[in-house]
Coordinates of C-alpha atoms in Angstrom, one line a residue:
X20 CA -33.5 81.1 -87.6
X21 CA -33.6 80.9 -84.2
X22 CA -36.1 77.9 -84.1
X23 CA -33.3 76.3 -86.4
X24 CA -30.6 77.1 -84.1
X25 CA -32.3 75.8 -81.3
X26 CA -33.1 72.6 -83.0
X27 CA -29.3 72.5 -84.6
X28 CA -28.4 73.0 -81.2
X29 CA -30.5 70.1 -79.5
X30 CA -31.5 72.3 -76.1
X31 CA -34.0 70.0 -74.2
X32 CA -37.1 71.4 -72.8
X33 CA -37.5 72.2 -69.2
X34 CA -38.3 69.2 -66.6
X35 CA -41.9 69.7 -66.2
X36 CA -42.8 70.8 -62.4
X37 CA -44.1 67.9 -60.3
X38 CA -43.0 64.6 -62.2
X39 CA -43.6 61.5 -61.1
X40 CA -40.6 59.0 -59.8
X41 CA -40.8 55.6 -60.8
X42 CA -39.7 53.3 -57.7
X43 CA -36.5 51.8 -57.9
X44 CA -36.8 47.9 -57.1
X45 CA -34.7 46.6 -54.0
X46 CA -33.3 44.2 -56.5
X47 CA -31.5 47.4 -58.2
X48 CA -30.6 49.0 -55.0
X49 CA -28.9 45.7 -53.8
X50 CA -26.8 45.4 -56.9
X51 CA -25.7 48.9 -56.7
X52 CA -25.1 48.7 -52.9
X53 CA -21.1 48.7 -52.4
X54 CA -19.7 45.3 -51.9
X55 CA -19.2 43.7 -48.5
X56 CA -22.8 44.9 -47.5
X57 CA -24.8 41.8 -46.3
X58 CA -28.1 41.8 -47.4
X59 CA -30.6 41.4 -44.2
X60 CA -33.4 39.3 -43.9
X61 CA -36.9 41.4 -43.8
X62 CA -38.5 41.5 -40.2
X63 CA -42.2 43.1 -40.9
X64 CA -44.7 40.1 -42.0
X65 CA -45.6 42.7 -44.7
X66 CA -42.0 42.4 -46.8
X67 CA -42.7 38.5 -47.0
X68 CA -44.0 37.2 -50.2
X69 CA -47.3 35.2 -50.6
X70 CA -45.2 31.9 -51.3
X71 CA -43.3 32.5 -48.3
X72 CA -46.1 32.7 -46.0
X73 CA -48.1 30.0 -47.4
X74 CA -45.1 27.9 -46.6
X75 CA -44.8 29.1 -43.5
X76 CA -48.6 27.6 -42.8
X77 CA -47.7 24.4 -44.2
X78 CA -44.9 24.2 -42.0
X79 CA -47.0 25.0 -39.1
X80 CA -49.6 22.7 -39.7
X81 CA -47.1 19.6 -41.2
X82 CA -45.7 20.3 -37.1
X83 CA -48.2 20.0 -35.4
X84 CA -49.5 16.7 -37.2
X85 CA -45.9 15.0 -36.5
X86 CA -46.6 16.4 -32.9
X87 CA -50.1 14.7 -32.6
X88 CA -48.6 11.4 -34.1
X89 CA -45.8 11.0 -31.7
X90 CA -46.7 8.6 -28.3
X91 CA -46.6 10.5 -25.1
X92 CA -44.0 8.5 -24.0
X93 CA -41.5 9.6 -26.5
X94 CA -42.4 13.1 -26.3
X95 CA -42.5 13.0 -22.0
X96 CA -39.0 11.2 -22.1
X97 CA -37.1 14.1 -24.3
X98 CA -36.0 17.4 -22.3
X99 CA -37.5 20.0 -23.4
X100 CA -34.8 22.4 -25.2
X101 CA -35.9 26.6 -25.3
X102 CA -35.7 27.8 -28.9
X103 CA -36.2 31.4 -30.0
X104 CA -40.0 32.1 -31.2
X105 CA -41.2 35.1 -33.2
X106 CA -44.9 34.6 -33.8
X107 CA -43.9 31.8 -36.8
X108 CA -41.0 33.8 -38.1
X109 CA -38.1 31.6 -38.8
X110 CA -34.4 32.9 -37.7
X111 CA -32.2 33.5 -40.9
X112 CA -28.4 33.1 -39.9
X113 CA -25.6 34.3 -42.8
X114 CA -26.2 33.9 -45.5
X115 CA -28.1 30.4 -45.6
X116 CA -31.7 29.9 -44.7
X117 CA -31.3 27.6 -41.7
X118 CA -35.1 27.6 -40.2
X119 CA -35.7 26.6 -36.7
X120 CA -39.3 26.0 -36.0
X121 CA -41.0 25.2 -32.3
X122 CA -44.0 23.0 -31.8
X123 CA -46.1 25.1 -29.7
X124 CA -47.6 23.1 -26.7
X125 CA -46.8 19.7 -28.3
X126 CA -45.8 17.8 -25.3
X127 CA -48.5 19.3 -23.0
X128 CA -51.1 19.0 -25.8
X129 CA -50.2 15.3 -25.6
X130 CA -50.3 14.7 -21.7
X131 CA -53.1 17.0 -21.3
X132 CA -51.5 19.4 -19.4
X133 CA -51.5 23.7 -20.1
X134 CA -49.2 25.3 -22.3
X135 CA -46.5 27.4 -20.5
X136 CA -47.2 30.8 -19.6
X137 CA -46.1 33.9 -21.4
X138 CA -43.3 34.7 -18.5
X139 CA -42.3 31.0 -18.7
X140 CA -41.4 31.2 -22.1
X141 CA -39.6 34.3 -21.4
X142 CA -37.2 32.7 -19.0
X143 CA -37.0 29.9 -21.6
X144 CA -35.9 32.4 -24.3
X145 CA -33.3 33.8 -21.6
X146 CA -31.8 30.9 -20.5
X147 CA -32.0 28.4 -23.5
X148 CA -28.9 26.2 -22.5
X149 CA -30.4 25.5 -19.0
X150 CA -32.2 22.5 -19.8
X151 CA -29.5 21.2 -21.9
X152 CA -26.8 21.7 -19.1
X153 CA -29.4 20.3 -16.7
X154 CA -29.8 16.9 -18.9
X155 CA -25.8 16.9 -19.4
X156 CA -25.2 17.0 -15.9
X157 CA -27.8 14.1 -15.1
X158 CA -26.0 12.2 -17.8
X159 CA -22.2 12.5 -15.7
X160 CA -23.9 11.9 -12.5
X161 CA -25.8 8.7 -14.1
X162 CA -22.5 7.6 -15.9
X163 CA -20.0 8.3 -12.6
X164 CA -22.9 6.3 -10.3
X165 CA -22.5 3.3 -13.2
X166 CA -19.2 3.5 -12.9
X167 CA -18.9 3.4 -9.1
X168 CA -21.1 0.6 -9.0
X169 CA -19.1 -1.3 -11.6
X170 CA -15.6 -1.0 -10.0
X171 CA -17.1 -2.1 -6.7
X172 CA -18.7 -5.4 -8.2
X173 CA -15.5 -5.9 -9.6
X174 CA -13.1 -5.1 -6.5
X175 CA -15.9 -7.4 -4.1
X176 CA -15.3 -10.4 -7.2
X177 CA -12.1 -10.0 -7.1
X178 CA -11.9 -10.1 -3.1
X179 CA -14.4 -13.8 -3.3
X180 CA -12.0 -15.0 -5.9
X181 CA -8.8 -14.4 -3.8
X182 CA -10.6 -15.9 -0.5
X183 CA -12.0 -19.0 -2.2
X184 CA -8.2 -19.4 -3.4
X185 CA -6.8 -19.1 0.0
X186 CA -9.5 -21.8 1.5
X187 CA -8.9 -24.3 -1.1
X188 CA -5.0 -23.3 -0.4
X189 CA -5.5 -24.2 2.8
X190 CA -7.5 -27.5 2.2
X191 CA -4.7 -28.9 -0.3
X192 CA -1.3 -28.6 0.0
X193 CA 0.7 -26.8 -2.7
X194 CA 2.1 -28.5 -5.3
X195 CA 5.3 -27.9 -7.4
X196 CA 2.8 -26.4 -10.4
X197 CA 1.5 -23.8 -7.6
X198 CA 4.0 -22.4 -6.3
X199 CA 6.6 -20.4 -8.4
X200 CA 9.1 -17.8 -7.4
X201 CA 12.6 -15.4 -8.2
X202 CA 15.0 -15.3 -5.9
X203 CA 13.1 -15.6 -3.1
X204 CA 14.6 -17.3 0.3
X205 CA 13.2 -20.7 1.4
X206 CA 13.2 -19.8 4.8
X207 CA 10.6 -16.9 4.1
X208 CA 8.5 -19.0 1.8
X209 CA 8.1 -21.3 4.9
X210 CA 7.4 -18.8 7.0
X211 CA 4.4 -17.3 4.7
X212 CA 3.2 -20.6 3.3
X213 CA 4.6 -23.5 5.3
X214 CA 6.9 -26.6 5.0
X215 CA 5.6 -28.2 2.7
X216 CA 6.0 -25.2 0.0
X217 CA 9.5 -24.4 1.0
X218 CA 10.6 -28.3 0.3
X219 CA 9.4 -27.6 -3.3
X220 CA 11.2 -24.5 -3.4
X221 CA 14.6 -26.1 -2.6
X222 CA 14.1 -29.0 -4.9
X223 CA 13.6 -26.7 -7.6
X224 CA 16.7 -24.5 -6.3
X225 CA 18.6 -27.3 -6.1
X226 CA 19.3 -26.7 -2.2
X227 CA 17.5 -30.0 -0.8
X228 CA 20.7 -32.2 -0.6
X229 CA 22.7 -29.5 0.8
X230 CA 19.5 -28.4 3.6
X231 CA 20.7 -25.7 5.9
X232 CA 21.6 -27.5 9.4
X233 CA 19.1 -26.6 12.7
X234 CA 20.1 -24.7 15.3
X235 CA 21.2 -27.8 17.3
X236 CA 23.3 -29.1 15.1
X237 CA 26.0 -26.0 14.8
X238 CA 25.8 -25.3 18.2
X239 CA 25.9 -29.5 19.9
X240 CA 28.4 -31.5 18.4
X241 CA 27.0 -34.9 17.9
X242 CA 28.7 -38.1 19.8
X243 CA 30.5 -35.9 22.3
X244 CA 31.8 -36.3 25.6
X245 CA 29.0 -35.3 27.6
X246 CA 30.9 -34.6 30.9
X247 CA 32.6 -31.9 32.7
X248 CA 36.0 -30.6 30.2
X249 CA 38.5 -27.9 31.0
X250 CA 36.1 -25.2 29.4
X251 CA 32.9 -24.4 29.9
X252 CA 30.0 -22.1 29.4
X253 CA 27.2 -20.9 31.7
X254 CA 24.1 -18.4 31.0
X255 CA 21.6 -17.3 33.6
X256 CA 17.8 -16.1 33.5
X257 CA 16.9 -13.3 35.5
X258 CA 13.2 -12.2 36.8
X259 CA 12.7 -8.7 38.1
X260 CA 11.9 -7.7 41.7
X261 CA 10.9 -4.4 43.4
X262 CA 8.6 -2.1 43.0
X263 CA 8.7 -1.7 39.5
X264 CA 10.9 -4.9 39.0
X265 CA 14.1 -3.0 38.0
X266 CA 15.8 -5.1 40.5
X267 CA 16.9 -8.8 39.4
X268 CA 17.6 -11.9 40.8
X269 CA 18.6 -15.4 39.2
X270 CA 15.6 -17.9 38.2
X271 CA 17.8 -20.4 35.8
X272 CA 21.3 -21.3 35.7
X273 CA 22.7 -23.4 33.3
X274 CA 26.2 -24.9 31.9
X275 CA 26.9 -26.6 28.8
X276 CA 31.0 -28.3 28.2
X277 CA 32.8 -27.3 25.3
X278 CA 31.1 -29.4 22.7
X279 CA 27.8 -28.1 23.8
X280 CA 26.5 -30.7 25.8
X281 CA 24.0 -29.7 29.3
X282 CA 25.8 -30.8 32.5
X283 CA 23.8 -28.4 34.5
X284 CA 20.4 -26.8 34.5
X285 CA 18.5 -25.6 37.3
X286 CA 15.9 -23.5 38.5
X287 CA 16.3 -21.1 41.7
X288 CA 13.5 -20.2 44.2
X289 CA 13.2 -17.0 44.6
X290 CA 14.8 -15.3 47.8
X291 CA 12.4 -12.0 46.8
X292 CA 8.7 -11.3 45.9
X293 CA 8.9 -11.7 42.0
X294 CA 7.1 -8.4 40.5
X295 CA 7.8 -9.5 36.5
X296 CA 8.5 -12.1 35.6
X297 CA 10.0 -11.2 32.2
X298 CA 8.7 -13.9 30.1
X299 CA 8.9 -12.7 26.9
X300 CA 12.5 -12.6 27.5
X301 CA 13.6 -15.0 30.0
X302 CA 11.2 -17.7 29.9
X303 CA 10.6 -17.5 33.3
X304 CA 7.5 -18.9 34.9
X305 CA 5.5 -18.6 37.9
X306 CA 5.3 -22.8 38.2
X307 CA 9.3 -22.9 37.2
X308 CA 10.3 -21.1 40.1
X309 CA 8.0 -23.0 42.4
X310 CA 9.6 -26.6 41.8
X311 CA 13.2 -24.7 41.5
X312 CA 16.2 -25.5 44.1
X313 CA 17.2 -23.1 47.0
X314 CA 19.6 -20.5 45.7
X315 CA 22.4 -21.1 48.4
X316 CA 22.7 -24.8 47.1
X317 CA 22.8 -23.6 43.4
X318 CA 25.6 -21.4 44.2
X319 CA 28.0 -24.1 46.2
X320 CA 27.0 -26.4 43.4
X321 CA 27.5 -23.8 40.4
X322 CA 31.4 -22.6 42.6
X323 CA 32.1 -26.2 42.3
X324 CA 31.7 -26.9 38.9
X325 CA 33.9 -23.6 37.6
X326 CA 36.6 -23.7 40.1
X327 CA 39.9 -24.0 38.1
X328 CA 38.4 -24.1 34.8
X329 CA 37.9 -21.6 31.5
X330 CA 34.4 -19.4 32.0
X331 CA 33.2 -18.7 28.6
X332 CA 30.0 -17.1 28.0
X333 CA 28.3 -13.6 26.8
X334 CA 28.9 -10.3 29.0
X335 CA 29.9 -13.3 31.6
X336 CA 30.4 -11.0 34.4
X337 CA 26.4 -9.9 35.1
X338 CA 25.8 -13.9 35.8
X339 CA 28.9 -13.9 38.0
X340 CA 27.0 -10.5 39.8
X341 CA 23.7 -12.2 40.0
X342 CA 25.0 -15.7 41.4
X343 CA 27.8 -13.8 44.3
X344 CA 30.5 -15.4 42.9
X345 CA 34.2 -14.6 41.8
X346 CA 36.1 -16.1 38.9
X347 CA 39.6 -15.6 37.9
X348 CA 40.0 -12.8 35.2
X349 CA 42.7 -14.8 33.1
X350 CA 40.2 -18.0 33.1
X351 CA 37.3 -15.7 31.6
X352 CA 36.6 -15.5 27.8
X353 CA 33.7 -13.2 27.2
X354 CA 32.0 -13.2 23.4
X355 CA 31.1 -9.6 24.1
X356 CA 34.3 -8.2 24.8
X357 CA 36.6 -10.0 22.1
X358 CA 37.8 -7.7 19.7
X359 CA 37.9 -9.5 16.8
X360 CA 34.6 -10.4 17.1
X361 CA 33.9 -6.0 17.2
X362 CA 36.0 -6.0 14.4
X363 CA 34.0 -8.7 12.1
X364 CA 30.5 -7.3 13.3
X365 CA 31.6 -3.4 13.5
X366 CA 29.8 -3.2 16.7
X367 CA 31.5 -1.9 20.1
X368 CA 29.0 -3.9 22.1
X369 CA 27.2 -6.6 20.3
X370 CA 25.3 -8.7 20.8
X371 CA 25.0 -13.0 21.0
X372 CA 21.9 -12.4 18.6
X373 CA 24.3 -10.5 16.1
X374 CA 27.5 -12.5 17.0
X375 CA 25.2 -16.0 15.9
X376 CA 23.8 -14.7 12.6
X377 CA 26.7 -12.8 11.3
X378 CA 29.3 -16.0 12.3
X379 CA 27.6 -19.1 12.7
X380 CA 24.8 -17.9 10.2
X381 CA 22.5 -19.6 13.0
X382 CA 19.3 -17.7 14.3
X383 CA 19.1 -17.7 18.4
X384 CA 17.0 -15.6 20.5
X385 CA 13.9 -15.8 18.1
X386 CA 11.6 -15.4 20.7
X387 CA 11.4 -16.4 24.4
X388 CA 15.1 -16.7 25.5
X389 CA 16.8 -20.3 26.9
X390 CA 19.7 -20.0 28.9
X391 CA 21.0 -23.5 27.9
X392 CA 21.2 -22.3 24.0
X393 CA 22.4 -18.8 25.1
X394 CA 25.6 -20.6 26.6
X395 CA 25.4 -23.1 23.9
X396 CA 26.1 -20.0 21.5
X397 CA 28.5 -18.6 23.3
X398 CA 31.1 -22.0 23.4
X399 CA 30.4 -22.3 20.1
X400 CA 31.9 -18.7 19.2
X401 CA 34.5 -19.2 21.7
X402 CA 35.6 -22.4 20.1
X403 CA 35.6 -21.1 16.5
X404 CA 38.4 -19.0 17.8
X405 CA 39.8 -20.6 20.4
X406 CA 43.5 -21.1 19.2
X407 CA 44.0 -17.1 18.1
X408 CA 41.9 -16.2 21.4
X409 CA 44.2 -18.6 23.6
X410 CA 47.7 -17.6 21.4
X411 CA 46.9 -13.7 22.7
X412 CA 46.3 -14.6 25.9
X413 CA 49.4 -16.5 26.4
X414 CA 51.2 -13.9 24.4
X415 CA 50.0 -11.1 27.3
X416 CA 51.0 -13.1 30.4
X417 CA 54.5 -13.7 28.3
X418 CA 55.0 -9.6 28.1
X419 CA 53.8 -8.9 31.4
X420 CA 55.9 -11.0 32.9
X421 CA 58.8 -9.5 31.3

């Protein structure tokens, strides 16, 4: 009964003491591992298979043959690049089986030289982007030198171009199909290029029948009396004495009538030791004041010549100082002093430079400065407003009078 009971009741015998466990493949372990483990790659040469390592021999072996087969050249021309190396075991990365293998001395096998020693291939596996950096750097420096070199070719073709341009420039004279421009003044394509390409520059503006007048022509009228008139204009040169030739003394007098034309024009000896000359500004030269008159008879002659006429002339009263002479105040008509010629210019003082270029839209005192155009300029002003400047002066004596 109780043998039936126990088998109605299905007990199971005791484990027996000291039973053998059956091992549990890795396969099942993996499975039942949780999920987001990563399975990692075995590191002993003992958990590889027999397939796996007889690969790894053909591997070997197919790399070294390819290493043997390539020309020393080739293989002496490449940097060398430092990869990892554990005894033939390949690196495993994620989950893909991306092998990296290195050729163990095959450039030095090649050239005949030794392998690298075991701390040179440490301080390859420490620093593997050396190389690579080092080659990358070789390559900017290589490129940057190229490029140097290139834009300086270019910059010294460019130079021999434009200098073989201005010599046959020079050789030829430009042409109308040379020479093109926008809005540019004639007078300053003269200046840069010449005559000859300024005429073609006012044919094509349209300005060669209407050319602008010379000097001479706005200041000299042409077929004039050519002798003494009731006006006329006077302008003297100056050279400096002393010892640092502040001083001055007269070197050139000269008088123009009022339509411009020269009835007097003389140089002075000096009565001083001339320190400076001025030439840059006056004109003056040693071998002018050599051949020039005596000063005492340039004075009678000059007193003669303005007694009981108009002075006209620019800041009149400095020529008068230099010469020792008096003129009467109401016969003087000084361009500097005119108010309406401060007004048009909007300068207190002005000058006959500024007075020319602004009124006559004439160009004096370019350079070296000629007393016979100076007082020229200054009748010509004085006559482009010589009915207005007379009216007010009549119109001051009539209310001082009264």
């Amino acid at each position: 009964m109780a043998g039936r009971a126990g088998a109605g009741v299905g007990v199971m015998p005791p484990p027996r003491q000291g039973r053998r466990r059956w091992f549990r493949p890795a396969a099942r372990d993996a499975a039942r591992a949780p999920r987001g483990a990563l399975a990692l790659p075995p590191t002993a040469a003992r958990d590889f298979s027999a397939n796996w390592r007889a690969l790894q021999e053909v591997l070997k072996q197919k790399t070294a043959d390819l290493a043997k087969s390539l020309p020393a050249s080739k293989t002496s021309s490449k940097p060398q690049h430092a990869t990892k190396d554990v005894e033939g075991i390949p690196a495993v990365y994620g989950s893909r089986n991306t092998v990296k293998f290195k050729a163990v001395n095959q450039m030095e096998g090649d050239s005949g030289q030794a392998g690298p020693s075991p701390t040179n291939a440490k301080s390859e596996r420490t620093a593997p982007g050396k190389s690579l950096g080092d080659a990358r750097s070789n390559r900017k420096e290589f490129k940057t030198k190229r490029e140097d070199g290139n834009s300086e070719k270019k910059q010294g073709d460019i130079k021999h171009k434009r200098r073989k341009a201005e010599e046959h420039a020079a050789e030829q004279p430009p042409t109308e199909d040379d020479i093109w421009f926008d809005g540019v003044d004639p007078e300053d394509i003269e200046a840069a290029i010449g005559p000859e390409a300024a005429k073609v520059a006012r044919r094509k503006m349209g300005l060669e029948s209407t050319s602008k007048p010379t000097v001479e022509q706005v200041l000299v009228k042409e077929k004039a009396f050519s002798g003494l008139t009731k006006a006329v204009a006077m302008d003297c040169e100056m050279v400096g004495v002393g010892p640092q030739g502040e001083d001055s003394i007269v070197a050139r007098v000269s008088i123009v009538n009022q339509f411009g034309k020269c009835i007097y024009d003389k140089y002075v000896k000096p009565t001083e030791k001339v320190t400076d000359y001025r030439t840059e500004v006056s004109g003056i030269r040693p071998e002018d004041t050599k051949k020039g008159e005596d000063f005492k008879k340039v004075q009678e002659e000059v007193a003669d010549i303005l007694r009981g006429r108009i002075l006209v002339g620019h800041a009149v009263h400095n020529d008068l100082k230099i010469l020792f002479l008096d003129h009467p105040k109401k016969n003087i008509r000084d361009t500097q002093r005119y108010k309406p010629f401060k007004q048009k210019v909007k300068s207190g003082r002005p000058s006959l430079k500024l007075l020319c270029e602004k009124l006559l839209n004439v160009k004096v005192q370019t350079s070296e400065h000629c007393s016979i155009q100076d007082a020229q300029a200054a009748m010509r002003l004085y006559t482009l407003e010589k009915k207005q400047w007379e009216a007010a002066i009549k119109e001051k004596i009539k209310l001082k009078k009264k």
